[in-house]
Amino acid sequence: MFTGLIETQATVEAVIDEHPGRRLVVRSALLAADASLGDSIAVNGCCLTVVQVDGEKLHFQAGPETLAKTTLGQLQAGSSVNLERSLRVGQALGGHFVTGHVDEVGWLERRHDQGDWSTFVFHASGRLTQQMAPKGSVAVDGISLTLVDVEAEHFSVALIPHTLAVTTLGTLEPGGRVNLESDLLAKYVEKQLAGRALS
């Protein structure tokens, strides 16, 4: 479980083919300092397991399902990624409940920059936007964001300068693909309502 509060932006050092999956090598002195084998770390919102710690480098393995259903298959050496360690019992929950299980890949339709502030409009499927509501939460590339407007196949978020400066969203351009995860509580509510409709 994660909060969607990114701890650091890191660089992919290497992408190694391990058919049918891939090994991602990410350099992060901050997270590697106390990382252990088997730890869960969200990489652009995808929960991955640490399989090797090599100095400042963390090694992850991504299988074919993860590569096909998320943006991790697009990563190359030099790509920037958002990292967050899993939530520990007793830690403050500053964002919202994020599982690290990506629902789908969306993309940035447009961004409106006003000085250091920005409003982003993302495309998402109608299936996913049904689980969203204005002032609710969504995770975009692992970042916990508050929804502004929600329509049939897109939603908007307002980004503060800090978020733009310390995450990958700062350099995201229209057409850029992102991992999306709707709020966990919304999923349960939708499931319960669907069950009542069938009874």
Coordinates of N, CA, C and O in Angstrom, one line a residue:
M1 N 0.8 -1.2 0.0 CA 0.0 0.0 0.0 C 0.9 1.2 0.0 O 1.9 1.3 0.7
F2 N 0.4 2.3 -0.7 CA 1.2 3.5 -0.8 C 0.3 4.7 -0.6 O -0.9 4.5 -0.4
T3 N 0.8 5.9 -0.5 CA 0.1 7.1 -0.3 C -0.1 8.0 -1.5 O -0.9 8.9 -1.5
G4 N 0.8 7.8 -2.5 CA 0.8 8.7 -3.6 C 1.6 10.0 -3.4 O 1.6 10.9 -4.2
L5 N 2.4 10.0 -2.3 CA 3.3 11.1 -2.0 C 4.7 10.7 -2.5 O 5.3 9.8 -1.8
I6 N 5.2 11.2 -3.6 CA 6.4 10.8 -4.2 C 7.6 11.2 -3.3 O 7.7 12.3 -2.8
E7 N 8.5 10.2 -3.0 CA 9.6 10.5 -2.2 C 10.8 11.1 -3.0 O 11.5 11.9 -2.5
T8 N 10.9 10.6 -4.2 CA 12.1 11.1 -5.0 C 11.8 10.8 -6.5 O 11.1 9.9 -6.8
Q9 N 12.4 11.6 -7.3 CA 12.4 11.3 -8.8 C 13.8 10.8 -9.1 O 14.8 11.3 -8.7
A10 N 13.8 9.6 -9.8 CA 15.1 8.9 -10.0 C 15.3 8.7 -11.5 O 14.3 8.9 -12.3
T11 N 16.4 8.2 -11.9 CA 16.8 7.9 -13.3 C 16.9 6.4 -13.5 O 17.6 5.7 -12.7
V12 N 16.4 6.0 -14.6 CA 16.6 4.6 -15.0 C 18.0 4.4 -15.6 O 18.4 5.1 -16.5
E13 N 18.8 3.6 -15.0 CA 20.2 3.4 -15.4 C 20.2 2.4 -16.6 O 21.1 2.6 -17.5
A14 N 19.4 1.4 -16.6 CA 19.4 0.4 -17.6 C 18.1 -0.4 -17.7 O 17.4 -0.5 -16.7
V15 N 17.8 -0.9 -18.9 CA 16.6 -1.7 -19.1 C 17.2 -3.0 -19.7 O 17.7 -2.9 -20.8
I16 N 17.1 -4.1 -19.0 CA 17.8 -5.4 -19.5 C 16.7 -6.4 -19.8 O 15.8 -6.7 -19.0
D17 N 16.8 -6.9 -21.0 CA 15.8 -7.9 -21.5 C 16.0 -9.2 -20.7 O 17.1 -9.8 -20.6
E18 N 14.9 -9.7 -20.1 CA 14.9 -11.0 -19.4 C 13.6 -11.7 -19.9 O 12.7 -11.8 -19.2
H19 N 13.6 -12.1 -21.1 CA 12.5 -12.7 -21.8 C 11.7 -13.7 -20.9 O 12.4 -14.5 -20.3
P20 N 10.4 -13.5 -20.7 CA 9.5 -12.6 -21.4 C 9.4 -11.2 -20.7 O 8.6 -10.4 -21.2
G21 N 10.1 -11.0 -19.7 CA 10.0 -9.7 -18.9 C 11.3 -8.9 -19.1 O 12.1 -9.1 -20.1
R22 N 11.4 -7.9 -18.3 CA 12.6 -7.0 -18.3 C 13.0 -6.7 -16.9 O 12.2 -6.7 -15.9
R23 N 14.3 -6.4 -16.7 CA 14.9 -5.9 -15.5 C 15.1 -4.4 -15.6 O 15.7 -3.9 -16.6
L24 N 14.6 -3.7 -14.6 CA 14.7 -2.2 -14.6 C 15.7 -1.9 -13.5 O 15.6 -2.3 -12.3
V25 N 16.8 -1.2 -13.9 CA 17.8 -0.7 -12.9 C 17.6 0.8 -12.7 O 17.8 1.5 -13.6
V26 N 17.3 1.2 -11.5 CA 17.0 2.6 -11.2 C 18.0 3.1 -10.1 O 18.2 2.4 -9.1
R27 N 18.6 4.2 -10.4 CA 19.6 4.8 -9.4 C 18.8 5.7 -8.5 O 18.2 6.7 -8.9
S28 N 18.9 5.4 -7.2 CA 18.3 6.3 -6.1 C 19.1 6.1 -4.8 O 18.9 5.1 -4.1
A29 N 20.0 7.0 -4.6 CA 20.8 6.9 -3.3 C 19.9 7.0 -2.1 O 20.1 6.3 -1.1
L30 N 18.8 7.8 -2.2 CA 17.9 7.9 -1.1 C 17.2 6.6 -0.7 O 17.3 6.2 0.5
L31 N 16.6 5.9 -1.6 CA 15.9 4.7 -1.3 C 16.8 3.5 -1.2 O 16.5 2.6 -0.4
A32 N 17.9 3.5 -1.9 CA 18.8 2.3 -1.9 C 19.5 2.2 -0.5 O 20.0 1.2 -0.1
A33 N 19.6 3.4 0.2 CA 20.4 3.4 1.4 C 19.8 2.4 2.5 O 20.6 1.9 3.2
D34 N 18.5 2.2 2.5 CA 18.0 1.3 3.5 C 17.0 0.3 2.8 O 16.2 -0.4 3.5
A35 N 17.2 0.1 1.5 CA 16.3 -0.9 0.9 C 16.8 -2.3 1.1 O 18.0 -2.6 1.3
S36 N 15.9 -3.3 1.1 CA 16.2 -4.7 1.3 C 15.5 -5.5 0.2 O 14.5 -5.1 -0.4
L37 N 16.1 -6.7 -0.1 CA 15.5 -7.6 -1.0 C 14.0 -7.9 -0.6 O 13.7 -8.1 0.6
G38 N 13.1 -7.8 -1.6 CA 11.7 -8.1 -1.3 C 10.9 -6.9 -1.0 O 9.7 -7.0 -0.9
D39 N 11.5 -5.7 -0.8 CA 10.8 -4.5 -0.5 C 9.9 -4.1 -1.7 O 10.2 -4.4 -2.8
S40 N 8.7 -3.5 -1.4 CA 7.8 -3.0 -2.4 C 8.1 -1.6 -2.6 O 8.0 -0.8 -1.6
I41 N 8.3 -1.2 -3.8 CA 8.5 0.3 -4.2 C 7.6 0.5 -5.4 O 7.6 -0.2 -6.4
A42 N 6.9 1.7 -5.4 CA 6.1 2.1 -6.5 C 6.9 2.8 -7.5 O 7.6 3.8 -7.1
V43 N 7.0 2.3 -8.7 CA 7.8 3.0 -9.8 C 6.7 3.5 -10.8 O 6.1 2.8 -11.5
N44 N 6.6 4.8 -10.8 CA 5.6 5.5 -11.6 C 4.2 4.9 -11.3 O 3.4 4.7 -12.2
G45 N 4.0 4.6 -10.1 CA 2.7 4.1 -9.6 C 2.5 2.6 -9.7 O 1.4 2.1 -9.3
C46 N 3.5 1.9 -10.2 CA 3.4 0.4 -10.3 C 4.2 -0.2 -9.2 O 5.4 0.0 -9.0
C47 N 3.5 -1.1 -8.4 CA 4.2 -1.8 -7.3 C 5.1 -2.8 -7.8 O 4.7 -3.8 -8.5
L48 N 6.4 -2.6 -7.6 CA 7.4 -3.6 -8.0 C 8.2 -4.1 -6.8 O 8.3 -3.4 -5.8
T49 N 8.9 -5.2 -6.9 CA 9.6 -5.8 -5.8 C 11.1 -5.6 -6.1 O 11.6 -5.8 -7.2
V50 N 11.9 -5.2 -5.0 CA 13.3 -5.0 -5.2 C 13.9 -6.4 -5.2 O 13.7 -7.2 -4.3
V51 N 14.6 -6.7 -6.3 CA 15.3 -8.1 -6.4 C 16.8 -8.0 -6.3 O 17.4 -9.1 -6.2
Q52 N 17.3 -6.8 -6.2 CA 18.8 -6.6 -6.0 C 19.0 -5.2 -5.6 O 18.4 -4.3 -6.2
V53 N 20.0 -5.0 -4.7 CA 20.4 -3.7 -4.3 C 21.9 -3.7 -4.6 O 22.7 -4.5 -4.1
D54 N 22.4 -2.7 -5.5 CA 23.7 -2.6 -5.9 C 24.2 -1.2 -5.7 O 24.1 -0.4 -6.6
G55 N 24.8 -0.9 -4.5 CA 25.2 0.4 -4.2 C 24.0 1.3 -4.2 O 23.0 1.2 -3.4
E56 N 24.0 2.3 -5.1 CA 22.9 3.3 -5.2 C 21.8 2.8 -6.2 O 20.8 3.5 -6.4
K57 N 22.0 1.6 -6.7 CA 21.0 1.1 -7.7 C 20.1 0.1 -7.2 O 20.5 -0.8 -6.5
L58 N 18.8 0.2 -7.6 CA 17.8 -0.8 -7.2 C 17.4 -1.5 -8.5 O 17.2 -0.9 -9.5
H59 N 17.3 -2.8 -8.4 CA 16.9 -3.7 -9.5 C 15.5 -4.2 -9.3 O 15.1 -4.7 -8.2
F60 N 14.7 -4.1 -10.3 CA 13.3 -4.6 -10.3 C 13.1 -5.5 -11.5 O 13.7 -5.3 -12.6
Q61 N 12.1 -6.4 -11.4 CA 11.7 -7.2 -12.6 C 10.3 -6.9 -12.9 O 9.4 -6.9 -12.0
A62 N 10.0 -6.7 -14.2 CA 8.6 -6.5 -14.6 C 8.3 -7.5 -15.6 O 9.0 -7.8 -16.6
G63 N 7.1 -8.2 -15.4 CA 6.7 -9.3 -16.2 C 5.9 -8.8 -17.4 O 5.7 -7.6 -17.6
P64 N 5.6 -9.7 -18.4 CA 4.9 -9.3 -19.6 C 3.6 -8.6 -19.4 O 3.2 -7.6 -20.1
E65 N 2.8 -9.0 -18.4 CA 1.5 -8.3 -18.1 C 1.8 -6.9 -17.6 O 1.1 -6.0 -18.1
T66 N 2.7 -6.7 -16.8 CA 3.0 -5.3 -16.3 C 3.5 -4.4 -17.5 O 3.1 -3.3 -17.6
L67 N 4.4 -5.0 -18.3 CA 4.9 -4.2 -19.4 C 3.9 -3.9 -20.4 O 3.9 -2.8 -21.0
A68 N 2.9 -4.7 -20.6 CA 1.8 -4.5 -21.6 C 0.7 -3.6 -21.1 O 0.2 -2.8 -21.8
K69 N 0.5 -3.6 -19.8 CA -0.7 -2.8 -19.2 C -0.3 -1.5 -18.5 O -1.2 -0.8 -18.0
T70 N 1.0 -1.2 -18.5 CA 1.5 0.1 -17.9 C 2.5 0.7 -18.8 O 2.8 0.2 -19.9
T71 N 3.0 1.9 -18.4 CA 4.0 2.6 -19.2 C 5.4 2.1 -19.0 O 6.3 2.6 -19.6
L72 N 5.6 1.1 -18.1 CA 6.9 0.6 -17.8 C 7.6 0.0 -19.0 O 8.8 0.0 -19.1
G73 N 6.8 -0.5 -19.9 CA 7.4 -1.0 -21.2 C 8.0 0.0 -22.1 O 8.8 -0.3 -22.9
Q74 N 7.7 1.3 -21.8 CA 8.3 2.4 -22.6 C 9.6 2.9 -22.0 O 10.3 3.7 -22.7
L75 N 9.9 2.5 -20.8 CA 11.1 3.1 -20.1 C 12.4 2.7 -20.9 O 12.5 1.6 -21.3
Q76 N 13.3 3.6 -20.9 CA 14.6 3.4 -21.5 C 15.7 4.0 -20.5 O 15.3 4.7 -19.6
A77 N 16.9 3.6 -20.7 CA 18.0 4.2 -19.9 C 17.9 5.7 -20.1 O 17.8 6.3 -21.2
G78 N 17.9 6.5 -19.0 CA 17.8 7.9 -19.0 C 16.4 8.4 -18.6 O 16.3 9.6 -18.4
S79 N 15.4 7.5 -18.7 CA 14.1 7.9 -18.3 C 14.0 8.3 -16.8 O 14.7 7.7 -16.0
S80 N 13.1 9.3 -16.5 CA 12.9 9.7 -15.1 C 11.7 8.9 -14.6 O 10.7 8.8 -15.4
V81 N 11.7 8.5 -13.4 CA 10.6 7.8 -12.8 C 10.3 8.4 -11.4 O 11.2 8.9 -10.7
N82 N 9.1 8.3 -10.9 CA 8.7 8.6 -9.6 C 8.8 7.4 -8.7 O 8.3 6.3 -9.1
L83 N 9.4 7.5 -7.5 CA 9.5 6.4 -6.6 C 8.9 6.7 -5.2 O 8.9 7.9 -4.7
E84 N 8.2 5.7 -4.7 CA 7.7 5.8 -3.3 C 7.8 4.4 -2.6 O 7.4 3.4 -3.2
R85 N 8.3 4.4 -1.4 CA 8.4 3.2 -0.6 C 7.0 2.9 -0.1 O 6.2 3.8 0.1
S86 N 6.7 1.6 0.2 CA 5.4 1.2 0.7 C 5.2 1.8 2.1 O 6.1 2.1 2.8
L87 N 3.9 2.0 2.4 CA 3.5 2.6 3.6 C 3.7 1.7 4.8 O 3.4 0.5 4.7
R88 N 4.3 2.2 5.9 CA 4.5 1.4 7.1 C 3.4 1.8 8.1 O 3.0 2.9 8.2
V89 N 3.0 0.8 8.9 CA 2.0 1.0 9.9 C 2.5 2.1 10.9 O 3.6 2.2 11.3
G90 N 1.6 3.1 11.1 CA 1.9 4.2 12.0 C 2.4 5.5 11.2 O 2.4 6.5 11.8
Q91 N 2.7 5.3 9.9 CA 3.1 6.5 9.2 C 1.9 7.4 8.8 O 0.8 6.9 8.7
A92 N 2.1 8.7 8.7 CA 1.1 9.6 8.3 C 0.6 9.3 6.9 O 1.4 9.0 6.0
L93 N -0.7 9.3 6.7 CA -1.3 9.1 5.4 C -1.6 10.5 4.8 O -2.7 11.0 4.9
G94 N -0.7 11.1 4.1 CA -0.8 12.5 3.6 C -1.6 12.5 2.3 O -2.1 13.5 1.9
G95 N -1.5 11.4 1.5 CA -2.2 11.4 0.2 C -3.5 10.6 0.3 O -4.4 11.1 1.0
H96 N -3.6 9.5 -0.4 CA -4.8 8.6 -0.3 C -4.3 7.2 -0.5 O -3.1 7.0 -0.8
F97 N -5.2 6.2 -0.3 CA -4.8 4.8 -0.4 C -4.5 4.5 -1.9 O -5.4 4.6 -2.7
V98 N -3.3 4.1 -2.1 CA -2.8 3.8 -3.5 C -2.3 2.4 -3.4 O -1.4 2.1 -2.6
T99 N -2.8 1.4 -4.3 CA -2.4 0.0 -4.2 C -1.1 -0.3 -5.0 O -0.4 -1.2 -4.8
G100 N -0.9 0.6 -6.0 CA 0.2 0.3 -6.9 C -0.2 -0.7 -8.0 O 0.7 -1.2 -8.8
H101 N -1.5 -0.9 -8.1 CA -2.0 -1.8 -9.2 C -2.7 -0.9 -10.2 O -3.8 -0.4 -10.0
V102 N -2.0 -0.6 -11.3 CA -2.5 0.3 -12.3 C -3.8 -0.2 -13.0 O -3.8 -1.3 -13.4
D103 N -4.7 0.7 -13.1 CA -6.0 0.4 -13.8 C -5.9 0.4 -15.3 O -6.4 -0.4 -16.0
E104 N -5.3 1.5 -15.8 CA -5.1 1.6 -17.2 C -4.1 2.7 -17.5 O -3.7 3.5 -16.6
V105 N -3.7 2.8 -18.8 CA -2.8 3.9 -19.2 C -3.7 4.9 -19.9 O -4.5 4.7 -20.8
G106 N -3.5 6.2 -19.5 CA -4.2 7.3 -20.1 C -3.1 8.2 -20.7 O -1.9 7.8 -20.8
W107 N -3.5 9.4 -21.1 CA -2.6 10.3 -21.7 C -3.0 11.8 -21.5 O -4.2 12.0 -21.2
L108 N -2.0 12.6 -21.5 CA -2.3 14.0 -21.3 C -2.9 14.7 -22.6 O -2.2 14.7 -23.6
E109 N -4.1 15.2 -22.5 CA -4.7 15.8 -23.6 C -4.2 17.2 -23.8 O -3.9 17.6 -24.9
R110 N -4.1 18.0 -22.7 CA -3.6 19.3 -22.8 C -3.2 19.8 -21.4 O -3.6 19.3 -20.4
R111 N -2.3 20.8 -21.4 CA -1.9 21.4 -20.2 C -2.0 23.0 -20.4 O -1.6 23.5 -21.4
H112 N -2.4 23.6 -19.3 CA -2.5 25.1 -19.3 C -1.6 25.6 -18.2 O -1.9 25.4 -17.0
D113 N -0.5 26.2 -18.6 CA 0.4 26.7 -17.6 C 0.2 28.2 -17.3 O 0.0 29.0 -18.3
Q114 N 0.2 28.5 -16.1 CA 0.1 29.9 -15.6 C 1.2 30.2 -14.6 O 1.1 29.9 -13.5
G115 N 2.3 30.7 -15.2 CA 3.5 30.9 -14.4 C 4.0 29.5 -13.9 O 4.2 28.6 -14.8
D116 N 4.2 29.3 -12.6 CA 4.7 28.0 -12.1 C 3.6 27.0 -11.8 O 3.8 26.0 -11.3
W117 N 2.3 27.4 -12.1 CA 1.2 26.6 -11.8 C 0.6 26.0 -13.1 O 0.8 26.6 -14.2
S118 N -0.1 24.9 -13.0 CA -0.6 24.2 -14.3 C -1.9 23.5 -14.0 O -2.1 23.0 -12.9
T119 N -2.7 23.5 -15.0 CA -3.9 22.6 -15.0 C -3.7 21.6 -16.1 O -3.4 22.0 -17.3
F120 N -3.8 20.3 -15.8 CA -3.7 19.2 -16.8 C -5.0 18.6 -17.0 O -5.8 18.3 -16.1
V121 N -5.3 18.2 -18.3 CA -6.5 17.5 -18.6 C -6.0 16.1 -19.2 O -5.3 16.1 -20.2
F122 N -6.4 15.0 -18.6 CA -6.0 13.7 -19.0 C -7.2 13.0 -19.6 O -8.3 13.1 -19.2
H123 N -6.9 12.1 -20.6 CA -7.9 11.2 -21.2 C -7.8 9.9 -20.4 O -6.8 9.4 -20.0
A124 N -9.0 9.4 -20.1 CA -9.2 8.1 -19.5 C -10.5 7.5 -20.0 O -11.4 8.2 -20.5
S125 N -10.6 6.2 -19.8 CA -11.8 5.5 -20.3 C -13.0 5.9 -19.5 O -12.9 6.2 -18.3
G126 N -14.2 5.7 -20.1 CA -15.4 6.0 -19.3 C -15.6 5.0 -18.1 O -16.1 5.4 -17.1
R127 N -15.0 3.8 -18.3 CA -15.1 2.8 -17.2 C -14.4 3.4 -16.0 O -14.8 3.3 -14.8
L128 N -13.2 4.0 -16.2 CA -12.4 4.5 -15.1 C -13.0 5.9 -14.5 O -13.0 6.0 -13.3
T129 N -13.5 6.7 -15.4 CA -14.0 8.0 -14.9 C -15.3 7.8 -14.1 O -15.7 8.7 -13.3
Q130 N -16.0 6.7 -14.2 CA -17.1 6.4 -13.4 C -16.7 6.2 -11.9 O -17.6 6.3 -11.1
Q131 N -15.5 5.9 -11.7 CA -15.0 5.8 -10.3 C -14.3 7.1 -9.8 O -13.6 7.1 -8.8
M132 N -14.6 8.2 -10.5 CA -14.0 9.5 -10.1 C -15.1 10.5 -9.8 O -16.2 10.4 -10.3
A133 N -14.8 11.4 -8.9 CA -15.7 12.5 -8.6 C -14.9 13.8 -8.3 O -13.8 13.7 -7.8
P134 N -15.4 14.9 -8.7 CA -14.7 16.2 -8.4 C -14.4 16.2 -6.9 O -15.2 15.8 -6.0
K135 N -13.2 16.7 -6.5 CA -12.6 16.7 -5.2 C -12.2 15.4 -4.6 O -11.7 15.3 -3.5
G136 N -12.4 14.3 -5.4 CA -11.9 13.0 -5.1 C -10.5 12.9 -5.4 O -9.8 13.8 -5.8
S137 N -9.9 11.6 -5.3 CA -8.5 11.4 -5.6 C -8.3 10.5 -6.7 O -9.1 9.6 -7.1
V138 N -7.1 10.7 -7.4 CA -6.6 9.8 -8.4 C -5.1 9.7 -8.4 O -4.5 10.7 -7.9
A139 N -4.5 8.6 -8.7 CA -3.1 8.5 -8.8 C -2.7 8.5 -10.3 O -3.1 7.7 -11.1
V140 N -1.8 9.5 -10.6 CA -1.3 9.6 -12.0 C 0.2 9.4 -11.9 O 0.9 10.2 -11.2
D141 N 0.7 8.3 -12.5 CA 2.1 7.9 -12.4 C 2.5 7.9 -10.9 O 3.6 8.2 -10.5
G142 N 1.6 7.4 -10.1 CA 1.9 7.2 -8.7 C 1.7 8.4 -7.8 O 1.9 8.3 -6.6
I143 N 1.3 9.6 -8.4 CA 1.2 10.8 -7.7 C -0.3 11.0 -7.2 O -1.2 11.0 -8.1
S144 N -0.5 11.2 -5.9 CA -1.8 11.4 -5.4 C -2.3 12.9 -5.8 O -1.6 13.8 -5.4
L145 N -3.3 13.0 -6.6 CA -3.8 14.3 -7.0 C -5.3 14.4 -6.7 O -6.0 13.4 -6.7
T146 N -5.8 15.6 -6.5 CA -7.2 15.9 -6.3 C -7.8 16.3 -7.6 O -7.3 17.1 -8.4
L147 N -8.9 15.6 -7.9 CA -9.7 15.8 -9.2 C -10.4 17.2 -9.1 O -11.0 17.6 -8.1
V148 N -10.4 17.9 -10.2 CA -11.1 19.2 -10.4 C -12.4 18.9 -11.1 O -13.5 19.0 -10.5
D149 N -12.3 18.6 -12.4 CA -13.5 18.2 -13.2 C -13.4 16.8 -13.7 O -12.3 16.3 -14.0
V150 N -14.5 16.1 -13.8 CA -14.6 14.8 -14.3 C -15.7 14.7 -15.4 O -16.8 15.1 -15.1
E151 N -15.4 14.3 -16.6 CA -16.4 14.1 -17.6 C -16.2 12.6 -18.1 O -15.5 11.8 -17.6
A152 N -17.0 12.3 -19.2 CA -17.1 11.0 -19.7 C -15.7 10.3 -19.9 O -15.5 9.2 -19.5
E153 N -14.8 11.0 -20.6 CA -13.6 10.3 -21.0 C -12.4 11.2 -20.7 O -11.3 11.0 -21.3
H154 N -12.5 12.1 -19.8 CA -11.3 12.9 -19.3 C -11.6 13.5 -18.0 O -12.7 13.6 -17.5
F155 N -10.5 13.9 -17.3 CA -10.6 14.6 -16.0 C -9.4 15.6 -15.9 O -8.4 15.5 -16.7
S156 N -9.6 16.5 -15.0 CA -8.6 17.6 -14.9 C -8.1 17.6 -13.5 O -8.8 17.2 -12.5
V157 N -6.8 18.1 -13.3 CA -6.2 18.3 -12.0 C -5.4 19.6 -12.0 O -4.9 20.0 -13.1
A158 N -5.4 20.2 -10.9 CA -4.6 21.5 -10.8 C -3.3 21.1 -10.0 O -3.3 20.5 -8.9
L159 N -2.2 21.5 -10.6 CA -0.9 21.1 -10.0 C -0.1 22.4 -9.5 O 0.0 23.4 -10.1
I160 N 0.3 22.2 -8.2 CA 1.1 23.3 -7.6 C 2.5 23.2 -8.1 O 3.0 22.2 -8.6
P161 N 3.3 24.3 -7.9 CA 4.7 24.3 -8.4 C 5.5 23.2 -7.8 O 6.4 22.7 -8.5
H162 N 5.3 22.9 -6.5 CA 6.1 21.8 -5.9 C 5.9 20.5 -6.6 O 6.9 19.8 -6.9
T163 N 4.7 20.1 -6.9 CA 4.5 18.8 -7.6 C 5.1 18.8 -9.0 O 5.7 17.8 -9.4
L164 N 5.0 20.0 -9.7 CA 5.7 20.1 -11.0 C 7.2 20.0 -10.9 O 7.9 19.5 -11.8
A165 N 7.7 20.5 -9.8 CA 9.2 20.5 -9.7 C 9.8 19.2 -9.3 O 10.9 18.8 -9.7
V166 N 9.1 18.4 -8.5 CA 9.7 17.2 -7.9 C 9.2 15.9 -8.5 O 9.6 14.8 -8.0
T167 N 8.3 15.9 -9.5 CA 7.8 14.7 -10.1 C 8.0 14.8 -11.6 O 8.3 15.8 -12.1
T168 N 7.7 13.7 -12.3 CA 7.8 13.6 -13.7 C 6.7 14.5 -14.4 O 6.9 14.7 -15.7
L169 N 5.7 14.9 -13.7 CA 4.7 15.7 -14.4 C 5.2 17.0 -14.9 O 4.6 17.6 -15.8
G170 N 6.2 17.5 -14.3 CA 6.7 18.8 -14.7 C 7.1 18.9 -16.2 O 7.0 19.9 -16.8
T171 N 7.6 17.8 -16.7 CA 8.1 17.8 -18.1 C 7.2 17.0 -19.0 O 7.5 16.8 -20.2
L172 N 6.0 16.6 -18.5 CA 5.0 15.9 -19.3 C 4.4 16.8 -20.4 O 3.9 17.9 -20.1
E173 N 4.4 16.3 -21.6 CA 3.8 17.1 -22.7 C 2.6 16.4 -23.2 O 2.4 15.2 -23.0
P174 N 1.7 17.2 -23.9 CA 0.5 16.5 -24.5 C 0.8 15.3 -25.3 O 1.8 15.3 -26.1
G175 N 0.0 14.3 -25.1 CA 0.3 13.0 -25.8 C 1.1 12.0 -24.9 O 1.1 10.8 -25.2
G176 N 1.7 12.6 -23.9 CA 2.5 11.7 -23.0 C 1.6 10.7 -22.2 O 0.5 11.1 -21.7
R177 N 2.0 9.5 -22.2 CA 1.2 8.4 -21.5 C 1.5 8.3 -20.0 O 2.7 8.5 -19.6
V178 N 0.5 8.0 -19.2 CA 0.7 7.9 -17.8 C -0.1 6.7 -17.2 O -1.1 6.3 -17.8
N179 N 0.4 6.2 -16.1 CA -0.3 5.2 -15.4 C -1.4 5.8 -14.5 O -1.2 6.7 -13.8
L180 N -2.6 5.2 -14.6 CA -3.7 5.7 -13.8 C -4.3 4.7 -12.8 O -4.4 3.5 -13.2
E181 N -4.5 5.1 -11.6 CA -5.2 4.2 -10.7 C -6.3 5.0 -10.0 O -6.0 6.1 -9.3
S182 N -7.5 4.6 -10.1 CA -8.6 5.3 -9.4 C -8.6 5.0 -7.9 O -7.9 4.1 -7.4
D183 N -9.3 5.8 -7.1 CA -9.4 5.6 -5.7 C -9.9 4.2 -5.3 O -10.9 3.8 -5.8
L184 N -9.2 3.6 -4.3 CA -9.6 2.3 -3.9 C -11.0 2.2 -3.3 O -11.8 1.3 -3.6
L185 N -11.4 3.3 -2.5 CA -12.7 3.3 -1.9 C -13.8 3.4 -3.0 O -14.8 2.8 -2.8
A186 N -13.5 4.1 -4.1 CA -14.5 4.3 -5.1 C -14.7 2.9 -5.8 O -15.9 2.6 -6.2
K187 N -13.7 2.1 -5.9 CA -13.9 0.8 -6.5 C -14.9 -0.1 -5.7 O -15.7 -0.8 -6.2
Y188 N -14.7 0.0 -4.4 CA -15.6 -0.8 -3.5 C -17.0 -0.3 -3.5 O -18.0 -1.1 -3.6
V189 N -17.2 1.0 -3.6 CA -18.5 1.6 -3.7 C -19.2 1.1 -4.9 O -20.4 0.7 -5.0
E190 N -18.5 1.2 -6.1 CA -19.0 0.8 -7.4 C -19.4 -0.6 -7.4 O -20.5 -1.0 -7.9
K191 N -18.6 -1.5 -6.8 CA -18.9 -2.9 -6.7 C -20.1 -3.2 -5.9 O -21.0 -4.0 -6.3
Q192 N -20.3 -2.5 -4.8 CA -21.5 -2.7 -3.9 C -22.7 -2.3 -4.7 O -23.8 -2.9 -4.6
L193 N -22.7 -1.1 -5.3 CA -23.8 -0.6 -6.0 C -24.2 -1.5 -7.2 O -25.4 -1.8 -7.4
A194 N -23.2 -2.1 -7.9 CA -23.5 -3.0 -9.0 C -24.2 -4.3 -8.4 O -25.1 -4.8 -9.0
G195 N -23.7 -4.7 -7.3 CA -24.3 -5.9 -6.7 C -25.8 -5.7 -6.3 O -26.6 -6.6 -6.4
R196 N -26.1 -4.5 -5.8 CA -27.5 -4.2 -5.4 C -28.4 -4.1 -6.6 O -29.5 -4.5 -6.6
A197 N -27.8 -3.6 -7.7 CA -28.6 -3.5 -8.9 C -29.0 -4.8 -9.5 O -30.1 -5.0 -10.1
L198 N -28.1 -5.8 -9.2 CA -28.4 -7.2 -9.8 C -29.4 -8.0 -8.9 O -30.0 -9.0 -9.3
S199 N -29.5 -7.5 -7.6 CA -30.3 -8.3 -6.7 C -31.8 -7.9 -6.8 O -32.2 -7.0 -7.4

